[in-house]
Amino acid sequence: MRVLENCEPKKVFYYFEEICKIPHGSRNTRQISDYLVDFAKEHGFKYVQDELNNVVIYKPATPGYENAPTVILQGHMDMVCEKRPDVEHDFTKDGLNLSVKDGYVSANGTTLGGDDGIAVAYSLALLDSTDIPHPALEVLVTVDEEIGLLGAFGLDCSVLSGKRMINMDSEAEGSLWISCAGGLSAVSHIPVQRVAAEGEKLQIKVCGLMGGHSGSEIDKKRANANIVMGRFLYALKQDTDYEIISYEGGQKDNAITREAVCEILVAREDIEAVKACAAKAEKGIREEYAGTDSNITVQITEEGYAETDVLHPTSREKVLFYLVQIPFGIQKMSGNIEGLVETSTNIGIVKLSNDEFFASSSVRSSVEAARDALSDKIQYLTEFLGGEFEIQGAYPAWEYRKDSPLRDKMVSVYEEMYGQKPEVVAIHAGLECGLFYKKIEGLDCVSLGPNMKGIHTSEEVLDIASTERVWNYIVKVLEQLKD
């Protein structure tokens, strides 16, 4: 028996479960891309699969809709791969372990990939349908959205004829997203030197944080493990001498870091001072983040005597200075739209190798000048410490379109179905819509999706009832797009 067999709509959840069987993390999309191509072949649809693994599947209009403008249905096939530390799972080859509880689908200790597997499932169910009236459809499924919209960047949009796009990469039923922030990854490479040392090896682990999406949940005031670790290491420096052996925190710069691990070397007589500093720091940070991250933990584990290479004192100071000075969180709220985060940053990845300190921050803003100024700040910090800076995956903001017939129609359909207006909102998270808005002249675009919680975390869940309501809404919208 299929795990999602009793979930409605059956066809949507059938395809969602099929997708979940296939590994499809960012940069690992060939298998899921080929699955989409095989689907197109089996159903006799024309398709395009480009060298990046982006896929477009074309379905002709149903009778009576031959003269209606073509509609692009769009989502991305890659997912963020995160798991709880106690979960054994290889995202490169293992399918997801799905379960249903209390009206939600989850993946038992890993990310679910509802962002954006549900868009793919909706699209396949629509393509597979024989009784849903609709205009000609161009189903566009891109790759590597989660690591910088790489598929959308590389797509040759001449394969698309439509000027109306329904993006299905949101996670808030009842909201129509019509604008989003632009962003980039600010990447620092700082060379470090090492020297030989000996002493007692301790592991410091900052854990127990909520984490979350660095765009949609940056306003929740949640802690970032890299920032907490930097604060602790600086505080520890005031209490006792230590040397840094290793450091690792976070895997995705668009996920608020939940855990960071640092190994240090100390004299035996200083072990208790380290533990006391950790207890003090934990108490203070829990008080500071009460209500958002009240379970923050600073763990100290003794690993015994070691002779190993540690950071040269100058390199150690560079790492500490970077961790303490790197900006994090909301930098500015919008002056035009109440409650909208305008500019933010998240240091999502930190890794110390033998000769380099690497860090990557997601920088977002709905104002390009503010995005670039924040990037410049990180660049200056990096170069001040003798490092090299690079920008990866810069993408434009999706600008608000005052005249939007698609938005007006979708608002009207929502009112007709539910007796109230949907929220029409600008968001801080980045969407591929901004790129397509720049690349396709005259594009009219709206983003929607069912309720999801905890995306980009191991607590991610998909609301089953919401998924059905949004499906019914999409079907009704397509039925109404006859002119």
Coordinates of C-alpha atoms in Angstrom, one line a residue:
M1 CA 0.0 0.0 0.0
R2 CA 1.2 3.5 -0.9
V3 CA 1.8 5.8 2.1
L4 CA -0.2 8.6 0.5
E5 CA -2.9 6.4 -1.1
N6 CA -5.7 7.8 1.0
C7 CA -4.7 11.5 0.5
E8 CA -6.8 13.7 -1.8
P9 CA -6.5 14.6 -4.6
K10 CA -5.3 11.1 -5.3
K11 CA -3.5 11.9 -8.6
V12 CA -1.6 14.8 -7.0
F13 CA -0.4 12.7 -4.1
Y14 CA 0.3 9.8 -6.3
Y15 CA 2.8 11.9 -8.3
F16 CA 4.1 13.5 -5.1
E17 CA 4.9 10.1 -3.7
E18 CA 6.6 9.0 -7.0
I19 CA 8.8 12.1 -6.8
C20 CA 9.7 11.4 -3.2
K21 CA 11.1 8.0 -4.2
I22 CA 13.6 9.7 -6.5
P23 CA 16.7 11.5 -5.0
H24 CA 16.4 15.1 -6.1
G25 CA 18.6 17.4 -4.1
S26 CA 20.2 20.4 -5.7
R27 CA 22.9 19.3 -8.2
N28 CA 21.5 15.8 -8.2
T29 CA 18.6 16.3 -10.6
R30 CA 19.3 14.1 -13.6
Q31 CA 17.2 11.2 -12.3
I32 CA 14.1 13.3 -11.6
S33 CA 14.6 15.2 -14.9
D34 CA 14.6 11.9 -16.8
Y35 CA 11.5 10.8 -14.9
L36 CA 9.7 13.9 -16.2
V37 CA 10.9 13.2 -19.8
D38 CA 9.7 9.6 -19.5
F39 CA 6.4 10.9 -18.3
A40 CA 6.1 13.1 -21.4
K41 CA 7.0 10.3 -23.7
E42 CA 4.5 7.9 -22.1
H43 CA 1.7 10.5 -22.5
G44 CA 2.7 11.5 -26.0
F45 CA 3.6 15.1 -25.1
K46 CA 6.2 17.2 -26.8
Y47 CA 9.0 18.2 -24.4
V48 CA 12.4 19.9 -24.1
Q49 CA 15.1 18.8 -21.8
D50 CA 18.1 21.1 -21.8
E51 CA 21.7 20.4 -20.9
L52 CA 21.1 21.7 -17.3
N53 CA 18.2 19.2 -16.9
N54 CA 15.5 21.8 -17.0
V55 CA 12.3 20.3 -18.5
V56 CA 9.4 21.8 -20.4
I57 CA 6.4 19.7 -21.3
Y58 CA 3.7 20.9 -23.7
K59 CA 0.0 20.0 -23.5
P60 CA -2.4 21.3 -26.2
A61 CA -5.5 23.3 -25.2
T62 CA -8.7 21.3 -24.5
P63 CA -11.7 21.9 -26.8
G64 CA -13.0 25.4 -26.7
Y65 CA -9.7 26.9 -25.3
E66 CA -7.8 26.7 -28.6
N67 CA -7.7 30.6 -28.8
A68 CA -7.0 31.2 -25.2
P69 CA -3.5 32.5 -24.3
T70 CA -1.0 29.8 -23.3
V71 CA -0.4 29.4 -19.6
I72 CA 3.0 28.5 -18.1
L73 CA 2.9 26.3 -15.0
Q74 CA 6.2 26.6 -13.2
G75 CA 8.1 25.1 -10.3
H76 CA 11.5 23.6 -9.5
M77 CA 12.4 19.9 -9.2
D78 CA 15.3 20.2 -6.6
M79 CA 14.9 20.2 -2.9
V80 CA 16.9 21.3 0.1
C81 CA 18.5 18.2 1.8
E82 CA 18.6 18.6 5.6
K83 CA 18.2 15.9 8.3
R84 CA 18.2 15.5 12.0
P85 CA 21.7 14.4 13.3
D86 CA 20.2 11.1 14.6
V87 CA 18.8 10.1 11.2
E88 CA 20.6 7.9 8.8
H89 CA 19.8 9.0 5.3
D90 CA 21.8 9.4 2.1
F91 CA 20.1 12.1 -0.1
T92 CA 22.2 11.1 -3.1
K93 CA 20.6 7.7 -3.4
D94 CA 17.8 7.2 -0.8
G95 CA 14.1 8.0 -1.4
L96 CA 12.2 9.8 1.4
N97 CA 10.6 8.0 4.3
L98 CA 7.1 9.5 4.1
S99 CA 4.4 9.4 6.8
V100 CA 1.0 10.9 7.4
K101 CA -0.1 12.2 10.8
D102 CA -2.7 14.7 11.9
G103 CA -3.5 15.9 8.4
Y104 CA 0.1 16.5 7.4
V105 CA 2.7 14.7 5.2
S106 CA 6.3 14.6 6.6
A107 CA 9.5 12.7 5.8
N108 CA 10.4 11.4 9.3
G109 CA 13.5 13.4 10.2
T110 CA 14.4 14.8 6.9
T111 CA 13.2 17.6 4.7
L112 CA 10.1 16.6 2.7
G113 CA 10.8 18.6 -0.5
G114 CA 7.2 19.9 -0.6
D115 CA 9.2 23.0 -1.7
D116 CA 8.9 22.4 -4.5
G117 CA 7.8 18.9 -5.2
I118 CA 4.2 19.8 -4.8
A119 CA 4.4 22.1 -7.9
V120 CA 5.8 19.2 -9.9
A121 CA 3.0 16.9 -8.6
Y122 CA 0.3 19.5 -9.4
S123 CA 1.7 19.9 -12.9
L124 CA 1.9 16.2 -13.6
A125 CA -1.7 15.7 -12.4
L126 CA -2.8 18.4 -14.7
L127 CA -0.9 17.0 -17.6
D128 CA -2.4 13.5 -16.9
S129 CA -5.9 14.8 -16.6
T130 CA -8.6 14.2 -19.3
D131 CA -11.5 16.1 -17.8
I132 CA -10.0 19.5 -16.8
P133 CA -10.6 22.3 -19.3
H134 CA -7.6 24.5 -19.8
P135 CA -5.7 26.6 -22.3
A136 CA -2.5 25.3 -23.9
L137 CA -0.1 24.5 -21.1
E138 CA 3.7 24.8 -20.9
V139 CA 4.9 23.0 -17.8
L140 CA 8.3 24.4 -16.9
V141 CA 10.3 22.5 -14.2
T142 CA 13.7 24.0 -13.4
V143 CA 16.7 22.7 -11.6
D144 CA 18.9 24.0 -8.7
E145 CA 16.6 26.8 -7.6
E146 CA 17.6 26.2 -4.0
I147 CA 21.3 27.0 -4.7
G148 CA 20.9 30.2 -6.7
L149 CA 18.1 29.8 -9.3
L150 CA 20.7 28.2 -11.6
G151 CA 18.2 26.4 -13.8
A152 CA 16.2 29.5 -14.4
F153 CA 19.4 31.5 -15.1
G154 CA 20.5 29.1 -17.7
L155 CA 17.1 28.4 -19.4
D156 CA 16.7 29.5 -23.0
C157 CA 13.3 31.1 -22.7
S158 CA 12.7 30.9 -26.5
V159 CA 11.3 27.4 -25.7
L160 CA 8.3 29.2 -24.1
S161 CA 5.6 31.0 -25.9
G162 CA 3.3 31.8 -22.9
K163 CA 3.0 35.3 -21.4
R164 CA 1.0 34.1 -18.4
M165 CA 2.8 32.2 -15.7
I166 CA 1.5 30.5 -12.5
N167 CA 4.4 29.8 -10.3
M168 CA 3.7 27.2 -7.6
D169 CA 6.5 27.8 -5.2
S170 CA 4.8 29.5 -2.3
E171 CA 3.7 27.9 1.0
A172 CA 0.8 30.0 2.2
E173 CA -2.7 29.1 1.0
G174 CA -4.9 32.2 0.5
S175 CA -1.9 34.3 -0.5
L176 CA -1.1 35.4 -4.0
W177 CA 2.5 36.5 -4.2
I178 CA 3.1 39.2 -6.8
S179 CA 6.6 40.5 -5.9
C180 CA 9.8 39.2 -4.2
A181 CA 13.2 40.2 -3.2
G182 CA 16.4 39.8 -5.3
G183 CA 19.4 38.2 -3.8
L184 CA 22.9 36.7 -4.1
S185 CA 25.3 34.5 -2.3
A186 CA 28.2 36.4 -0.7
V187 CA 31.1 34.0 -0.5
S188 CA 34.3 34.6 1.5
H189 CA 37.6 32.7 1.1
I190 CA 40.1 33.6 3.8
P191 CA 43.5 31.9 3.8
V192 CA 44.7 30.5 7.1
Q193 CA 47.9 29.1 8.4
R194 CA 48.5 26.3 10.9
V195 CA 51.0 25.4 13.6
A196 CA 51.6 22.2 15.5
A197 CA 50.2 22.1 19.1
E198 CA 49.3 19.6 21.8
G199 CA 46.7 19.6 24.6
E200 CA 43.2 18.4 25.5
K201 CA 40.8 18.3 22.6
L202 CA 37.3 19.5 23.2
Q203 CA 34.3 19.6 20.8
I204 CA 32.0 22.5 21.1
K205 CA 28.5 22.0 19.6
V206 CA 25.9 24.6 19.3
C207 CA 22.6 22.8 18.6
G208 CA 18.9 22.8 19.4
L209 CA 18.0 25.7 17.2
M210 CA 14.8 26.0 15.2
G211 CA 16.4 27.0 11.9
G212 CA 14.2 27.7 8.9
H213 CA 14.1 29.4 5.5
S214 CA 16.4 32.5 5.4
G215 CA 13.8 34.4 3.4
S216 CA 10.4 33.5 4.6
E217 CA 11.4 33.0 8.2
I218 CA 14.1 35.6 8.8
D219 CA 11.5 37.8 10.5
K220 CA 10.9 35.1 13.2
K221 CA 14.0 36.4 15.0
R222 CA 15.5 32.9 15.2
A223 CA 19.1 32.3 16.2
N224 CA 21.8 31.3 13.7
A225 CA 24.3 28.7 15.1
N226 CA 27.2 30.3 13.3
I227 CA 26.5 33.6 15.0
V228 CA 26.0 31.9 18.4
M229 CA 29.2 30.0 18.0
G230 CA 31.1 33.2 17.1
R231 CA 29.8 34.9 20.2
F232 CA 30.7 32.0 22.4
L233 CA 34.3 31.7 21.0
Y234 CA 34.8 35.4 21.6
A235 CA 33.5 35.2 25.1
L236 CA 35.7 32.1 25.8
K237 CA 38.7 34.1 24.6
Q238 CA 38.2 36.5 27.5
D239 CA 38.2 33.6 30.0
T240 CA 40.9 31.2 28.9
D241 CA 43.4 30.4 26.2
Y242 CA 42.5 28.0 23.4
E243 CA 43.4 27.0 19.9
I244 CA 41.0 26.2 17.0
I245 CA 41.4 22.9 15.2
S246 CA 38.2 22.7 13.1
Y247 CA 34.9 24.4 12.4
E248 CA 31.8 23.5 10.4
G249 CA 28.3 25.1 10.5
G250 CA 25.5 24.7 8.0
Q251 CA 25.0 23.2 4.6
K252 CA 22.9 25.8 2.7
D253 CA 23.2 29.5 2.8
N254 CA 19.4 29.9 2.4
A255 CA 18.7 27.9 5.6
I256 CA 19.2 29.5 9.0
T257 CA 21.9 27.4 10.5
R258 CA 20.7 25.0 13.2
E259 CA 24.0 23.5 14.3
A260 CA 27.7 24.4 14.3
V261 CA 30.6 22.3 15.6
C262 CA 34.1 23.6 16.5
E263 CA 37.0 21.6 17.9
I264 CA 39.5 23.4 20.1
L265 CA 42.7 22.6 22.0
V266 CA 43.2 23.7 25.7
A267 CA 45.4 23.0 28.6
R268 CA 44.0 20.3 31.0
E269 CA 43.6 22.8 33.8
D270 CA 41.4 25.0 31.6
I271 CA 38.7 22.4 30.8
E272 CA 36.5 23.3 33.6
A273 CA 36.7 27.0 32.6
V274 CA 35.5 26.1 29.1
K275 CA 32.6 24.2 30.6
A276 CA 31.7 27.1 32.9
C277 CA 31.8 29.5 30.0
A278 CA 29.5 27.3 28.0
A279 CA 27.0 27.0 30.8
K280 CA 27.0 30.8 31.2
A281 CA 26.7 31.4 27.5
E282 CA 23.8 28.9 27.1
K283 CA 21.8 30.5 29.9
G284 CA 22.2 34.0 28.5
I285 CA 21.4 33.0 24.9
R286 CA 18.4 31.0 25.9
E287 CA 17.1 34.1 27.8
E288 CA 17.8 36.3 24.7
Y289 CA 16.0 33.9 22.3
A290 CA 13.1 32.9 24.7
G291 CA 10.1 32.2 22.6
T292 CA 12.0 31.4 19.4
D293 CA 15.0 29.3 20.3
S294 CA 14.6 28.4 24.0
N295 CA 16.3 25.1 23.5
I296 CA 19.7 26.4 22.3
T297 CA 22.4 24.2 23.7
V298 CA 26.2 24.7 24.0
Q299 CA 27.6 21.2 24.4
I300 CA 31.2 20.5 25.5
T301 CA 32.6 17.0 24.8
E302 CA 36.1 15.9 26.0
E303 CA 37.9 14.0 23.3
G304 CA 41.2 13.4 25.0
Y305 CA 44.8 14.4 24.6
A306 CA 45.8 15.2 21.0
E307 CA 48.8 16.4 19.0
T308 CA 47.5 18.2 16.0
D309 CA 47.7 21.3 13.8
V310 CA 45.8 24.3 15.0
L311 CA 45.2 27.8 13.6
H312 CA 48.1 30.1 13.9
P313 CA 47.2 32.8 16.4
T314 CA 46.8 35.4 13.7
S315 CA 44.5 33.1 11.6
R316 CA 42.5 32.3 14.7
E317 CA 41.9 36.1 15.3
K318 CA 40.8 36.5 11.7
V319 CA 38.2 33.7 12.1
L320 CA 36.9 35.1 15.3
F321 CA 36.8 38.6 13.9
Y322 CA 34.8 37.4 10.9
L323 CA 32.3 35.4 13.0
V324 CA 31.7 38.3 15.3
Q325 CA 31.4 41.0 12.7
I326 CA 29.5 39.2 9.9
P327 CA 26.0 40.8 9.6
F328 CA 23.0 38.5 10.2
G329 CA 19.3 38.9 10.2
I330 CA 17.0 41.8 9.2
Q331 CA 19.0 44.8 8.2
K332 CA 16.1 47.0 7.1
M333 CA 12.3 46.9 7.0
S334 CA 10.5 48.3 3.9
G335 CA 9.5 51.9 4.1
N336 CA 6.8 51.4 1.5
I337 CA 5.1 48.1 2.5
E338 CA 4.2 47.7 6.1
G339 CA 5.6 44.5 7.7
L340 CA 7.8 43.6 4.7
V341 CA 11.5 42.8 5.3
E342 CA 13.4 44.8 2.8
T343 CA 17.0 43.7 3.3
S344 CA 18.5 40.7 5.2
T345 CA 21.4 38.4 5.3
N346 CA 22.1 34.9 6.6
I347 CA 25.5 33.2 7.1
G348 CA 24.3 29.7 6.2
I349 CA 27.6 27.9 5.6
V350 CA 30.9 28.1 7.4
K351 CA 33.7 25.6 6.9
L352 CA 37.4 25.6 8.1
S353 CA 39.7 23.4 6.0
N354 CA 43.5 23.0 6.4
D355 CA 44.3 26.2 4.6
E356 CA 41.1 28.2 4.2
F357 CA 38.2 29.6 6.1
F358 CA 35.1 29.5 3.9
A359 CA 31.8 31.3 4.5
S360 CA 28.7 31.9 2.4
S361 CA 25.9 34.2 3.2
S362 CA 22.5 34.6 1.5
V363 CA 21.9 38.3 0.9
R364 CA 18.4 39.4 0.0
S365 CA 16.7 42.8 -0.7
S366 CA 13.8 44.1 -2.7
V367 CA 16.0 47.1 -3.4
E368 CA 19.0 46.3 -5.6
A369 CA 21.2 49.1 -4.2
A370 CA 20.6 47.9 -0.6
R371 CA 21.4 44.3 -1.7
D372 CA 24.7 45.4 -3.3
A373 CA 25.6 47.7 -0.3
L374 CA 25.2 44.7 2.1
S375 CA 27.3 42.5 -0.3
D376 CA 30.0 45.3 -0.3
K377 CA 30.1 45.2 3.5
I378 CA 30.8 41.5 3.5
Q379 CA 33.4 42.0 0.7
Y380 CA 35.1 44.7 2.7
L381 CA 35.2 42.5 5.8
T382 CA 36.6 39.6 3.8
E383 CA 39.3 41.7 2.1
F384 CA 40.2 43.4 5.3
L385 CA 41.1 40.0 6.7
G386 CA 43.2 39.2 3.6
G387 CA 40.7 37.0 1.9
E388 CA 39.0 36.9 -1.5
F389 CA 35.3 37.6 -2.1
E390 CA 33.0 36.4 -4.8
I391 CA 29.3 36.8 -5.7
Q392 CA 27.4 33.7 -6.8
G393 CA 23.9 33.3 -8.1
A394 CA 22.8 36.9 -8.1
Y395 CA 19.2 37.2 -9.1
P396 CA 16.9 40.2 -9.6
A397 CA 13.9 41.2 -7.6
W398 CA 10.5 40.5 -9.1
E399 CA 9.0 43.9 -9.5
Y400 CA 5.4 44.6 -8.7
R401 CA 3.2 44.9 -11.8
K402 CA 0.5 47.4 -11.5
D403 CA -1.5 46.1 -14.5
S404 CA -1.9 42.3 -14.1
P405 CA -4.9 40.7 -15.8
L406 CA -3.8 37.3 -14.4
R407 CA -3.7 38.6 -10.9
D408 CA -7.1 40.2 -11.3
K409 CA -8.6 37.0 -12.6
M410 CA -7.1 34.9 -9.9
V411 CA -8.4 37.3 -7.2
S412 CA -11.9 37.2 -8.8
V413 CA -11.9 33.3 -8.9
Y414 CA -10.8 33.2 -5.2
E415 CA -13.6 35.5 -4.2
E416 CA -16.1 33.4 -6.1
M417 CA -14.9 30.2 -4.5
Y418 CA -14.4 31.3 -0.9
G419 CA -16.4 34.5 -0.5
Q420 CA -13.4 36.6 0.5
K421 CA -10.4 38.2 -1.1
P422 CA -7.0 36.5 -1.0
E423 CA -4.0 38.2 0.4
V424 CA -2.0 39.8 -2.4
V425 CA 1.4 40.3 -1.0
A426 CA 5.1 41.0 -1.7
I427 CA 7.5 38.6 0.0
H428 CA 11.1 38.7 1.1
A429 CA 12.0 35.2 -0.1
G430 CA 13.4 34.9 -3.6
L431 CA 11.5 33.3 -6.5
E432 CA 12.4 32.4 -10.0
C433 CA 9.6 34.8 -11.1
G434 CA 12.0 37.7 -11.0
L435 CA 14.3 36.1 -13.6
F436 CA 11.5 35.1 -15.9
Y437 CA 10.0 38.6 -15.5
K438 CA 13.3 40.0 -16.9
K439 CA 13.8 37.3 -19.6
I440 CA 10.2 37.1 -21.0
E441 CA 8.9 40.5 -22.2
G442 CA 5.4 41.2 -21.0
L443 CA 5.2 38.3 -18.6
D444 CA 2.2 38.4 -16.2
C445 CA 3.0 36.2 -13.2
V446 CA 1.5 35.1 -9.9
S447 CA 2.8 32.7 -7.3
L448 CA 0.7 30.4 -5.1
G449 CA 0.9 27.2 -3.1
P450 CA -0.6 25.1 -0.3
N451 CA 0.3 25.5 3.4
M452 CA 3.7 24.1 4.4
K453 CA 5.6 24.5 7.6
G454 CA 9.3 24.2 8.4
I455 CA 10.5 24.2 4.8
H456 CA 14.3 23.7 4.6
T457 CA 14.3 21.9 7.9
S458 CA 13.8 18.3 9.1
E459 CA 10.4 19.4 10.5
E460 CA 9.0 20.2 7.1
V461 CA 5.3 19.2 6.7
L462 CA 2.7 19.6 3.9
D463 CA -0.9 20.3 4.8
I464 CA -3.0 17.7 3.0
A465 CA -6.4 19.5 3.2
S466 CA -4.7 22.7 2.0
T467 CA -3.1 20.8 -0.9
E468 CA -6.6 19.8 -2.1
R469 CA -8.1 23.2 -1.8
V470 CA -5.2 24.8 -3.7
W471 CA -5.6 22.1 -6.4
N472 CA -9.3 22.9 -6.7
Y473 CA -8.4 26.6 -7.0
I474 CA -5.8 26.0 -9.7
V475 CA -8.3 23.9 -11.7
K476 CA -10.9 26.6 -11.4
V477 CA -8.4 29.3 -12.5
L478 CA -7.4 27.4 -15.6
E479 CA -11.1 26.9 -16.4
Q480 CA -11.6 30.7 -16.2
L481 CA -8.6 31.6 -18.4
K482 CA -10.5 31.2 -21.6
D483 CA -9.6 34.7 -22.9

